[in-house]
Short mmCIF file of C-alpha atoms in Angstrom, two decimals:
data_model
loop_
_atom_site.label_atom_id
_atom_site.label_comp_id
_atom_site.label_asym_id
_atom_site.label_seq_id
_atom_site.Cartn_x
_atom_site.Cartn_y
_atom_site.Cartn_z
CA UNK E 1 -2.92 10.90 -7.48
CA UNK E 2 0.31 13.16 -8.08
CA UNK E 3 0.86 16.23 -5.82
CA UNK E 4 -0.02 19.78 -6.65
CA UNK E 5 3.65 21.28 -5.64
CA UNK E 6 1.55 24.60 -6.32
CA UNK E 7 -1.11 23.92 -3.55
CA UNK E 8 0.80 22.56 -1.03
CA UNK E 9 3.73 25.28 -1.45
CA UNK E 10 3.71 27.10 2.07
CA UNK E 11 3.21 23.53 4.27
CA UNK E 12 6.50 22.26 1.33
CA UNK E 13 8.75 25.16 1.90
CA UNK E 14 8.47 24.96 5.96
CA UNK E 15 9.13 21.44 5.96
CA UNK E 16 11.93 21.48 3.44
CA UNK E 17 13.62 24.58 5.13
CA UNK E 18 13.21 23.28 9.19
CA UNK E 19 14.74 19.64 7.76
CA UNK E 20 17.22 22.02 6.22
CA UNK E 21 17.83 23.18 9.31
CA UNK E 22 18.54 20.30 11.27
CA UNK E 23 20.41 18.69 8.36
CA UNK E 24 23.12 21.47 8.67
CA UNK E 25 23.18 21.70 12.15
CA UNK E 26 24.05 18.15 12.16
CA UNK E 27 26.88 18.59 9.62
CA UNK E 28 28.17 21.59 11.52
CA UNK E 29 28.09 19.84 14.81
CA UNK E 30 30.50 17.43 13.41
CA UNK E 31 32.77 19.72 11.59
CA UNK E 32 33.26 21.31 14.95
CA UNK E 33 34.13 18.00 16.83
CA UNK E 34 37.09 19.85 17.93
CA UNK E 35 35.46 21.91 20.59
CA UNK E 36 33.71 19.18 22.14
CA UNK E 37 35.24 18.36 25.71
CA UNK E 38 37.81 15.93 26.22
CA UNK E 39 35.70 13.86 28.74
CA UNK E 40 33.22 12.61 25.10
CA UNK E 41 35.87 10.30 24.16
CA UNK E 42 39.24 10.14 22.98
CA UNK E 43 39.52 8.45 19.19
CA UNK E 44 37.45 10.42 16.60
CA UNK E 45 35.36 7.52 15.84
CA UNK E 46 33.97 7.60 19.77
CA UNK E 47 33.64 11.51 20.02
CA UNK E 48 31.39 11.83 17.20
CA UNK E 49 29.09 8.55 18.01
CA UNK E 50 28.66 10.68 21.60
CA UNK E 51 28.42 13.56 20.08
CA UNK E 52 25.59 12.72 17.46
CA UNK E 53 23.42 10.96 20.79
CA UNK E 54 23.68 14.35 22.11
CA UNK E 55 22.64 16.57 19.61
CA UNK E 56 20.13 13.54 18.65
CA UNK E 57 18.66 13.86 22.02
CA UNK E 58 18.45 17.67 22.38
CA UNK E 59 16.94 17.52 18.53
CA UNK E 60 14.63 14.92 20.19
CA UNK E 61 13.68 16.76 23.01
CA UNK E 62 12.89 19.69 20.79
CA UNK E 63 10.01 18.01 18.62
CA UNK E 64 8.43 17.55 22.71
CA UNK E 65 9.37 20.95 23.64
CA UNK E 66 6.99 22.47 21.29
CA UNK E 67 4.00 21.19 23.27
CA UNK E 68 5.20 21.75 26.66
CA UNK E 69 5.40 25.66 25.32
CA UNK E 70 2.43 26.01 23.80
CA UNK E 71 0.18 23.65 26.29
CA UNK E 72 1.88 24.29 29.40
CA UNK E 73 4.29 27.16 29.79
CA UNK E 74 2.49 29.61 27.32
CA UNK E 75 -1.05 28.55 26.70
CA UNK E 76 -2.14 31.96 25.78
CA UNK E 77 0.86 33.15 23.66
CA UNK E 78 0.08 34.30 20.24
CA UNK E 79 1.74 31.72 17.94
CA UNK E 80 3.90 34.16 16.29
CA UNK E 81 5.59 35.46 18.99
CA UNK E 82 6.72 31.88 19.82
CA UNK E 83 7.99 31.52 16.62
CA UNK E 84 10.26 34.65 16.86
CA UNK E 85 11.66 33.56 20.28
CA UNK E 86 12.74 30.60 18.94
CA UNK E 87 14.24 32.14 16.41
CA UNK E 88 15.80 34.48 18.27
CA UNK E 89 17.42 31.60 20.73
CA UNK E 90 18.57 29.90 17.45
CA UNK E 91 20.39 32.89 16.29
CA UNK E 92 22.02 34.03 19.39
CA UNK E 93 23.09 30.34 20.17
CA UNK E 94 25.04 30.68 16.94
CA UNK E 95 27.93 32.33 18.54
CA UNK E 96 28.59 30.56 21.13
CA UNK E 97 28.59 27.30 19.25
CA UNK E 98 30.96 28.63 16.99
CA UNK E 99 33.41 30.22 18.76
CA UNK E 100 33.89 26.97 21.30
CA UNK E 101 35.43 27.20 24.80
CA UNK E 102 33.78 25.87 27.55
CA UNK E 103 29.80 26.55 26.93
CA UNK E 104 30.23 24.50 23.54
CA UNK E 105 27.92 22.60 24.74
CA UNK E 106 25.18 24.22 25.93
CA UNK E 107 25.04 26.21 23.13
CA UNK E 108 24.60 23.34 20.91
CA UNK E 109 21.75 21.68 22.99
CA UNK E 110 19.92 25.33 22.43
CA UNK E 111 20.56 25.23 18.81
CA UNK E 112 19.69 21.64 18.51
CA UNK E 113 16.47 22.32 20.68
CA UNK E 114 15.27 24.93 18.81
CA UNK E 115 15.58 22.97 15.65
CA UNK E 116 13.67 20.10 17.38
CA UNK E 117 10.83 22.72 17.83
CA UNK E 118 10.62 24.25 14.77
CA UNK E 119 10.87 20.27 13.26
CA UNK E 120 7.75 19.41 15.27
CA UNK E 121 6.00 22.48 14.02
CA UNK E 122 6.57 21.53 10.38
CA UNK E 123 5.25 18.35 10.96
CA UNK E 124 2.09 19.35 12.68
CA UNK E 125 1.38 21.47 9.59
CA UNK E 126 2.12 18.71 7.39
CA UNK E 127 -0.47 16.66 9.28
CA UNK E 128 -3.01 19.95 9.33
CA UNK E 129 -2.85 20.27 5.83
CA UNK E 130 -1.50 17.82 3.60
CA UNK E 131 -4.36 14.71 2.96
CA UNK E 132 -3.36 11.06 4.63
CA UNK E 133 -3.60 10.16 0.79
CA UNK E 134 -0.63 12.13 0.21
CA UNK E 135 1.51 12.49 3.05
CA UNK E 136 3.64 9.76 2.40
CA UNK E 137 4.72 11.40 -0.98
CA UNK E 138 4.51 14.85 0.44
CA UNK E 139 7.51 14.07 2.96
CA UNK E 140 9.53 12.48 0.45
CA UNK E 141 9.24 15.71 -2.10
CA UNK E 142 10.14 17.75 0.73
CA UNK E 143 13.20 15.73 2.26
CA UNK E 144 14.18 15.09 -1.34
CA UNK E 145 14.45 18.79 -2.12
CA UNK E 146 16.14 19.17 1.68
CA UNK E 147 19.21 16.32 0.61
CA UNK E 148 19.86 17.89 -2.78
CA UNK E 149 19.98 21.47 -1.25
CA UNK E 150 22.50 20.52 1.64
CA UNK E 151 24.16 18.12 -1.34
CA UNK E 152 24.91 21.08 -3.36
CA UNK E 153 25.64 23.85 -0.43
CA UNK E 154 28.26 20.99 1.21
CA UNK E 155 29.99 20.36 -2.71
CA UNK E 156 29.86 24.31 -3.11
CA UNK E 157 30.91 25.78 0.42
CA UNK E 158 32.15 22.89 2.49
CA UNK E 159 30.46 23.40 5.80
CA UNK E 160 27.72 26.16 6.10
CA UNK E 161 28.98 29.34 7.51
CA UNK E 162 27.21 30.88 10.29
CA UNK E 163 25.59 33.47 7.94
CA UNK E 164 23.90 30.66 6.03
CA UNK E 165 22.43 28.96 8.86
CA UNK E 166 20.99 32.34 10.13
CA UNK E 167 19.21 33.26 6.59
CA UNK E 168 17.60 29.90 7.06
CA UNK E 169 16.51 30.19 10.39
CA UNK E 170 15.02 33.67 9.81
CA UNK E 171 13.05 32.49 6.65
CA UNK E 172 11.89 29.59 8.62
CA UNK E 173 10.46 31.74 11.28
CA UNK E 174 8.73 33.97 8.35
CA UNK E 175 7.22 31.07 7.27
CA UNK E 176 6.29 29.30 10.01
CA UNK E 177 5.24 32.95 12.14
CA UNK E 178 1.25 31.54 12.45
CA UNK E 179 2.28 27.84 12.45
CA UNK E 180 2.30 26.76 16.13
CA UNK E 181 -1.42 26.96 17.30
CA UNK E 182 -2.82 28.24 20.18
CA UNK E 183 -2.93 26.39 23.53
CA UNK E 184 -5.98 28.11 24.54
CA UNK E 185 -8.40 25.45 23.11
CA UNK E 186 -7.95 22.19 23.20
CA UNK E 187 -7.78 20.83 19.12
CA UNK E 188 -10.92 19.03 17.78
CA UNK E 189 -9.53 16.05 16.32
CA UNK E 190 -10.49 15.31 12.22
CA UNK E 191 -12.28 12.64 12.94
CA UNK E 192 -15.36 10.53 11.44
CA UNK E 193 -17.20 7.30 11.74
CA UNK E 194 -14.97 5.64 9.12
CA UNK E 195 -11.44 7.59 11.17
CA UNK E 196 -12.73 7.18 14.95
CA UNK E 197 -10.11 8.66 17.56
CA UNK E 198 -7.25 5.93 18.20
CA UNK E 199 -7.13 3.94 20.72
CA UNK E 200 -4.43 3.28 23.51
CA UNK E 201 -3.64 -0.03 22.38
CA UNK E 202 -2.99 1.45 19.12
CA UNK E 203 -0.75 4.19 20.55
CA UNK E 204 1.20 2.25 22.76
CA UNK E 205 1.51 -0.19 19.67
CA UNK E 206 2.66 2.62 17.26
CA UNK E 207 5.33 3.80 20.10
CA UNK E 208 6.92 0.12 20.89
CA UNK E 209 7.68 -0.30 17.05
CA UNK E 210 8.82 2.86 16.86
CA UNK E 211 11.40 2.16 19.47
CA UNK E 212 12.19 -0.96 18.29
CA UNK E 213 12.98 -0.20 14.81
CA UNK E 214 14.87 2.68 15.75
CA UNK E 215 16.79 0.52 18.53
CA UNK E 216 17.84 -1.60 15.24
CA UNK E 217 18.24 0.85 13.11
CA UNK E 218 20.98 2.24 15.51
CA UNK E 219 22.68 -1.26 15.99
CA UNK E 220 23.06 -1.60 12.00
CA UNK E 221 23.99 1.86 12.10
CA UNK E 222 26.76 1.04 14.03
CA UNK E 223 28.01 -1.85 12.32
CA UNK E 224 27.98 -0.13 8.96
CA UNK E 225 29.92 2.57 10.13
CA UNK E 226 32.77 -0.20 11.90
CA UNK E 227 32.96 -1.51 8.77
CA UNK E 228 33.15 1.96 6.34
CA UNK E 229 35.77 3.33 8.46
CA UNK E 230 38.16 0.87 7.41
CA UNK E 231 37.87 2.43 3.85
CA UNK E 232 38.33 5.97 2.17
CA UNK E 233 36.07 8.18 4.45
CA UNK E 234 35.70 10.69 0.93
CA UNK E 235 33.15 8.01 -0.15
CA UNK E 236 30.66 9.50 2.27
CA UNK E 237 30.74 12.64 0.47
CA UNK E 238 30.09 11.39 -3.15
CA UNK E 239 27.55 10.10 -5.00
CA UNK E 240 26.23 6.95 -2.76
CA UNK E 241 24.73 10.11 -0.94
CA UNK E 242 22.60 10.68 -3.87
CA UNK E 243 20.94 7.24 -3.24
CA UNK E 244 19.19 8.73 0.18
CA UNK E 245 16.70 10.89 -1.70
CA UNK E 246 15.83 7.72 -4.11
CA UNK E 247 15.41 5.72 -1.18
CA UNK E 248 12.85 8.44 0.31
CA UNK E 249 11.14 8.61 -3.29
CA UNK E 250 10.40 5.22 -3.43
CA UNK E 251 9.41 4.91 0.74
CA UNK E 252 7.21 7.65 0.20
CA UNK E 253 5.44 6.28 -3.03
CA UNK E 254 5.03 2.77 -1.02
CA UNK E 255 3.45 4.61 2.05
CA UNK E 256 0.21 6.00 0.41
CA UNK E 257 -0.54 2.43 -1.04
CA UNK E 258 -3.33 0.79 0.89
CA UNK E 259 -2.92 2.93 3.76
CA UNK E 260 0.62 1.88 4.58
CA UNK E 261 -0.11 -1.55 3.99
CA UNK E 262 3.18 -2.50 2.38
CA UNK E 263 5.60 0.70 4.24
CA UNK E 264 6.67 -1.69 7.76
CA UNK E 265 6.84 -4.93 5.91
CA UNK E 266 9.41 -3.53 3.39
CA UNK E 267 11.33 -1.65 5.44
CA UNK E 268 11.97 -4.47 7.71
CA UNK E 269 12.93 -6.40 4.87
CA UNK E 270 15.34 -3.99 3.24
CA UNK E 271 16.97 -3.58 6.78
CA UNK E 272 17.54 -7.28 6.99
CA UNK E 273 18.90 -7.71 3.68
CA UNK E 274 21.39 -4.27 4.99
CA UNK E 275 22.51 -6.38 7.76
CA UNK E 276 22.81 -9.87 5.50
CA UNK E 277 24.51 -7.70 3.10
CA UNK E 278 27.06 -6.08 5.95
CA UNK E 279 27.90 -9.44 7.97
CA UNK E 280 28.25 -11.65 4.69
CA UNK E 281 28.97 -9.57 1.39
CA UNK E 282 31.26 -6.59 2.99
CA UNK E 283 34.55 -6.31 1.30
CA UNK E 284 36.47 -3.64 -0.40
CA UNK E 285 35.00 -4.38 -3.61
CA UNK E 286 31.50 -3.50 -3.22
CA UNK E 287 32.16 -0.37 -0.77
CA UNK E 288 30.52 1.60 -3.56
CA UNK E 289 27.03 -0.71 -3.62
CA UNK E 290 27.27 -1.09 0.04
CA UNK E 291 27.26 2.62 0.54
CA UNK E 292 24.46 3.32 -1.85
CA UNK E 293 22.34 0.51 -0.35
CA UNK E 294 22.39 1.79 3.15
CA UNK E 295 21.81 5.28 2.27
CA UNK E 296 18.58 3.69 -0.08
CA UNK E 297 17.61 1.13 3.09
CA UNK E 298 17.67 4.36 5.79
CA UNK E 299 15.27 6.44 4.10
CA UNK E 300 12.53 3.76 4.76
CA UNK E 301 12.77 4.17 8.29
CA UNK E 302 12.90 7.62 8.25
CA UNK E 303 9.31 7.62 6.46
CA UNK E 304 8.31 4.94 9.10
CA UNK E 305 9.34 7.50 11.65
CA UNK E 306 7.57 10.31 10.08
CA UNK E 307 4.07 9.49 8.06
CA UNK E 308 2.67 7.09 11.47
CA UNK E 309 2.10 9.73 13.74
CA UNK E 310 1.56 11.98 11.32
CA UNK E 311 -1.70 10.18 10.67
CA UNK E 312 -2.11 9.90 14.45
CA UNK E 313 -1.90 13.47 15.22
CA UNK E 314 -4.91 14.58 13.05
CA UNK E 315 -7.05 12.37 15.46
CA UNK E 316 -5.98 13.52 18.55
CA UNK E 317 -7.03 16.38 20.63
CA UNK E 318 -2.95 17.08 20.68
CA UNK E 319 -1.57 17.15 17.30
CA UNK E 320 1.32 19.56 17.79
CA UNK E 321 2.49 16.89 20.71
CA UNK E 322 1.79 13.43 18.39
CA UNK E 323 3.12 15.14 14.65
CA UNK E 324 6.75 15.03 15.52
CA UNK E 325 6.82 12.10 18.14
CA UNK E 326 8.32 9.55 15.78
CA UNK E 327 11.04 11.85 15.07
CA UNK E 328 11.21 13.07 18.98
CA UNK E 329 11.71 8.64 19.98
CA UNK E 330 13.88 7.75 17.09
CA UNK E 331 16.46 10.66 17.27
CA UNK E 332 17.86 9.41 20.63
CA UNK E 333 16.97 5.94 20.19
CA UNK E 334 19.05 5.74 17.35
CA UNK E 335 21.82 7.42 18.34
CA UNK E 336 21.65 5.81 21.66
CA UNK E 337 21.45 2.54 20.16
CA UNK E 338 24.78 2.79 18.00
CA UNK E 339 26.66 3.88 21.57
CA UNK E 340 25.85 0.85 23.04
CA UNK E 341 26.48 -1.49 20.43
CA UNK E 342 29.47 -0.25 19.30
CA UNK E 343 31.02 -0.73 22.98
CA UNK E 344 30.18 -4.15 22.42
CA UNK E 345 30.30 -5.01 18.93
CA UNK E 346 33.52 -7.06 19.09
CA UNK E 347 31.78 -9.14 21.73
CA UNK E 348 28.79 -9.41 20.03
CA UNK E 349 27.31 -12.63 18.60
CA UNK E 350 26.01 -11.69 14.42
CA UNK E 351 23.86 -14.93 14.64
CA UNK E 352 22.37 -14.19 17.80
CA UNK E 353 21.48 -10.35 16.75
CA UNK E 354 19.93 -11.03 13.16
CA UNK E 355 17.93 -14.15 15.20
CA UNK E 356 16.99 -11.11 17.70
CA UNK E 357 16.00 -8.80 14.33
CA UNK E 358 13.55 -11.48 13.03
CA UNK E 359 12.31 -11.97 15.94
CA UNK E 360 11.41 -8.47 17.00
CA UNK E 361 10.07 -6.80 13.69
CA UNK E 362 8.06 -10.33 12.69
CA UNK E 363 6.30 -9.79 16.14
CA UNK E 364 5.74 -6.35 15.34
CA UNK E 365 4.35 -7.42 11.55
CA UNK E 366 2.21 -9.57 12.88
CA UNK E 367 0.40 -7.48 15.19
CA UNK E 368 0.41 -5.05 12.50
CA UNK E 369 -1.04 -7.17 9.70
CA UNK E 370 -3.40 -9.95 11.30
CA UNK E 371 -6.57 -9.33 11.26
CA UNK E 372 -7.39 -10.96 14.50
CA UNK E 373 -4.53 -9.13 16.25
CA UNK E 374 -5.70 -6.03 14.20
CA UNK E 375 -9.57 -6.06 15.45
CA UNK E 376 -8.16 -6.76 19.36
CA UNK E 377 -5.83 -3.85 19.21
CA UNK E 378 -8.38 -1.53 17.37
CA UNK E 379 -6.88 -0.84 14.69
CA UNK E 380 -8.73 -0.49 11.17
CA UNK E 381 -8.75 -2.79 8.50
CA UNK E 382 -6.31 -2.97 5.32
CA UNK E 383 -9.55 -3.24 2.84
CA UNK E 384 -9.67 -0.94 0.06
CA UNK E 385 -13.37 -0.28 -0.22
CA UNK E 386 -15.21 -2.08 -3.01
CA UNK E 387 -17.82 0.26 -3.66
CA UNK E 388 -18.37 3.56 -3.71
CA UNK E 389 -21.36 4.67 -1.36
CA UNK E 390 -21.70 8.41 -2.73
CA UNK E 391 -22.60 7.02 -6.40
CA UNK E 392 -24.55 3.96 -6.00
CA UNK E 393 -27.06 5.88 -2.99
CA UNK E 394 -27.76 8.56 -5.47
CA UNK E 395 -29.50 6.17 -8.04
CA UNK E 396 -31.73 4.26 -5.35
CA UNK E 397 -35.27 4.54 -5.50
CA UNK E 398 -37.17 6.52 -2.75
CA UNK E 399 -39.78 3.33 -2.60
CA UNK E 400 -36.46 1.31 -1.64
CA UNK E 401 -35.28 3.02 1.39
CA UNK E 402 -39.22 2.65 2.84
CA UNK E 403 -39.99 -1.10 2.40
CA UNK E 404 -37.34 -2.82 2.07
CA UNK E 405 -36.01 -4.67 5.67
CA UNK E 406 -31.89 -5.43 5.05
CA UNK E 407 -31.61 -7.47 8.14
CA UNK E 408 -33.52 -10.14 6.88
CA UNK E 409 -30.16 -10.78 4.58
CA UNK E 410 -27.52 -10.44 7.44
CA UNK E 411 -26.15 -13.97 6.37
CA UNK E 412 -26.00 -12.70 2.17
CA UNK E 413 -23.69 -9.42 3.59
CA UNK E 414 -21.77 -11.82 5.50
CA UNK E 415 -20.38 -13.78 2.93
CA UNK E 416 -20.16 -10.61 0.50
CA UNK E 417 -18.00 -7.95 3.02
CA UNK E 418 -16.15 -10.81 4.99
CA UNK E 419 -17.49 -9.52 8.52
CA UNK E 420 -16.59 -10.77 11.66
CA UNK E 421 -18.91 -12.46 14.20
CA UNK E 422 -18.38 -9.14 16.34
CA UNK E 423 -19.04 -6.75 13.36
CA UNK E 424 -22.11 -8.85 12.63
CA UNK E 425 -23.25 -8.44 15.94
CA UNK E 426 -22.78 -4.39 15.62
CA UNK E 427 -24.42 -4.37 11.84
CA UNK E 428 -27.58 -5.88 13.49
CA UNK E 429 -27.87 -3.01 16.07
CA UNK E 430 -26.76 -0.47 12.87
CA UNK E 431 -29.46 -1.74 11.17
CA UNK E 432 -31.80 -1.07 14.19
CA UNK E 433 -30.84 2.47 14.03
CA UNK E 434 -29.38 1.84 18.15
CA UNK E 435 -27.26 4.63 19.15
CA UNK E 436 -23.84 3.78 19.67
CA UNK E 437 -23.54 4.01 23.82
CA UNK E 438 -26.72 1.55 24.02
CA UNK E 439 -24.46 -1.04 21.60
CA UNK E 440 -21.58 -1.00 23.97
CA UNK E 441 -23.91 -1.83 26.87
CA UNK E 442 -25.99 -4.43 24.78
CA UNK E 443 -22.80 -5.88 23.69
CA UNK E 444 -20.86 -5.63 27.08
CA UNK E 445 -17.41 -3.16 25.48
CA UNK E 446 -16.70 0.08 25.02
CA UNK E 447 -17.96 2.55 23.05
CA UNK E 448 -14.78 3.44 21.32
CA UNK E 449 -14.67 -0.06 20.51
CA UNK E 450 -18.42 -0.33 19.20
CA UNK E 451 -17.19 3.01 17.36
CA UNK E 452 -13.86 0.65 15.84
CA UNK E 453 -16.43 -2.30 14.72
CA UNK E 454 -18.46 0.14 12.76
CA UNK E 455 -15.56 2.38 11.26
CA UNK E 456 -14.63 -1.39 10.27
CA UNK E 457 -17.61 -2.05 8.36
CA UNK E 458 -17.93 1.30 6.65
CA UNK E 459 -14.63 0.60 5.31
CA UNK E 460 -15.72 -3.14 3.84
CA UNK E 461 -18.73 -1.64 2.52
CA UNK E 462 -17.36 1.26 0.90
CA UNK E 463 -20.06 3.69 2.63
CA UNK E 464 -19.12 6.72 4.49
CA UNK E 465 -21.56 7.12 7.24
CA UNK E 466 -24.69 4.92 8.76
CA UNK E 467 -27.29 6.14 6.92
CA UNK E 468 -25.44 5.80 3.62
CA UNK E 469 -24.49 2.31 4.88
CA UNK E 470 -28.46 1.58 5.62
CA UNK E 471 -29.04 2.95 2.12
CA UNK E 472 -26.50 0.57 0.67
CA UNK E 473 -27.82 -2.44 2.70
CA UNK E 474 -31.50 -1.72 2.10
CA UNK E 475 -30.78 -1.72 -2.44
CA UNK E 476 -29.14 -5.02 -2.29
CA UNK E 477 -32.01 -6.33 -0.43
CA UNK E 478 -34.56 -5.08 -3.14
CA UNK E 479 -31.95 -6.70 -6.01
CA UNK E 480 -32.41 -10.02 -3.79
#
């Protein structure tokens, strides 16, 4: 399925111009390294690792900020108005930031905080209105179109002037002016009997390989950029660049497979060959591939980061807080991550940290991709459904859905779907037409997890609903 650029245009341009955003106030923040206080750090290489975990973390705490002002500080706001006082914060922080002296700083955290906000509003949209079908591809259009825009400004202007930034942020707002919704209501989560509300498990799951990927990420970060700085620092500015928005191309593409099924296994493994590729293959001579690698290797996180809770927020009652999360962990993580180990890289054991890599993110895959693991944390099955409910219910026969008695055949639609002992126990009660909150008390669980088990076996049957799944059930036992 290829992406109507045409249909999604409003949800593209918000996202493209708020990562636009952020992109350039990164750059700028670094051009300016000047201004920063003394007490940051003393070589260049240390002031601007500190200064990218600040802005990281005020860019971080940003993508939260947004829900704290629209749940908690102003509920009843009308989301337009919130837009335009960011805005307005964004604008008048400009000043400040550029002319230096001794607020530098705080004027930067404002800047970066308002881009934070205005990121986790652009990915609530995203989530709102973009299908999970398509959201992986989605987000790489858009942060393809964002890398080639700040590619070209960069090669045409050098560093984005202050009048630049503002036309930006004011278009942003413009765009985004009914984007933040209200706090009044709590959201209805989009969810069905085949997408049931997450779980905690699966939460706290999605949040500790979050971390953990970013906490490596950083680490490799820092190594890479030990081992570039020896070298001509002009190569970061040339065409290795380019490889970024491939990298996000091709993430993207493998993210709406199977429902992720392939995204965290490949990015871990394109990360590992990144560090292989740093510890044992680094020399002068292959700067140039080792540059465009890790530019093509980082964009898979970044999609890791992004597309997750972007599928999580739809299902929760709090999308504008879940939408941006993965961003609002991995920003400081990251950056926090390449401070540490570059205080201690020199005393660092390689063998010991790529032993520690495998270790964490095959943990991680298998919780992720084991079925057992998979129906103990909640979490729904990889399946692709073999049939499609909608067309074969329409041809069956009135005559079939009145005599025929499907859980006669429980053993048959064992063997055909692959269900669990547990999901067999729940497709008995379906078939018994027994209302979900009497299963969980029959069975002795919860109800969200009687509500996983059946979600479960929609998706190996290819049905939608009960009934359909009834249907479905009761035709096969009239073939038999």
């Amino acid at each position: 399925m290829m992406i109507n650029l045409r249909k999604y245009s409003w949800p593209l341009c918000l996202y493209t111009l708020t990562m636009l955003l952020i992109y350039i106030s990164y750059a700028v923040s670094q051009s300016l390294l000047d201004f920063a206080p003394a007490f940051i750090g003393v070589t260049p290489m240390e002031r601007s690792m500190k200064l990218m975990l600040y802005t990281n973390s005020w860019t971080g705490i940003g993508f939260l900020s947004l829900a704290g002002l629209r749940y908690l500080a102003f509920p009843k706001a009308p989301p337009h108005r919130l837009n335009y006082a960011l805005g307005l914060v964004s604008l008048l922080s400009l000043p400040g930031i550029y002319a230096g002296g001794t607020f530098f700083m705080a004027f930067l955290a404002l800047f970066m905080l308002t881009g934070g906000a205005f990121g986790a509003a652009a990915h609530y949209h995203t989530a709102r209105s973009v299908p999970a079908e398509l959201r992986g591809r989605f987000v790489a259009v858009a942060l393809t179109f964002t890398v080639l825009i700040q590619y070209g400004l960069t090669s045409l202007f050098g560093t984005p002037s202050p009048g630049l930034i503002s036309l930006i942020i004011s278009v942003t707002v413009l765009i985004a002016r009914q984007n933040i919704p209200s706090g009044r209501k709590t959201a209805t989560p989009v969810c069905s009997e085949r997408e049931p509300a997450p779980s905690p498990i699966f939460i706290g799951l999605l949040i500790l390989l979050t971390f953990l990927l970013a906490l490596l990420h950083g680490a490799s970060d820092s190594l890479a950029v030990a081992y570039y700085m020896e070298f001509d620092e002009s190569l970061f500015r040339d065409v290795p660049r380019l490889f970024f928005p491939l990298g996000v191309l091709a993430a993207g593409y493998l993210a709406d497979l199977q429902r992720r099924k392939f995204l965290l296994p490949v990015t871990a493994l394109t990360m590992l060959f990144r560090l292989i590729n740093i510890f044992y293959f680094a020399h002068e001579g292959n700067i140039f591939f080792n540059l465009c690698f890790d530019y093509f290797v980082e964009s898979f996180c970044l999609i890791c980061y992004i597309v997750y809770f972007l599928d999580l927020a739809i299902r929760t009652d709090k999308p504008v807080l879940w939408a941006g999360m993965g961003r609002a962990i991995a920003l400081p993580v990251t950056a926090l991550s390449a401070n540490l180990f570059g205080a201690i890289i020199h005393d660092f054991s390689m063998g010991s940290f790529l032993a520690f890599y495998i270790l964490c993110l095959g943990s991680l895959n298998i919780l992720f991709y084991n079925e057992r693991f998979r129906e103990r944390l909640e979490i729904l099955p990889w399946e692709t459904a073999p049939l499609s409910g909608s067309v074969e219910t329409a041809a069956i026969p009135l005559r079939v859905t009145i005599t025929d008695t499907p859980g006669q055949h429980l053993a048959e639609y064992q063997e055909r779907y692959a269900f669990t002992p547990r999901e067999m126990d729940v497709l008995a009660e379906i078939l018994q037409e027994t209302p979900t909150a009497v299963m969980a008390e029959k069975l002795g669980v919860k109800e969200r997890t009687i509500k996983y088990h059946i979600a479960n076996i929609l998706h190996k049957t290819g049905t939608q609903n009960q009934p359909e799944l009834r249907l479905l059930l009761r035709m096969q036992s009239c073939k038999q």
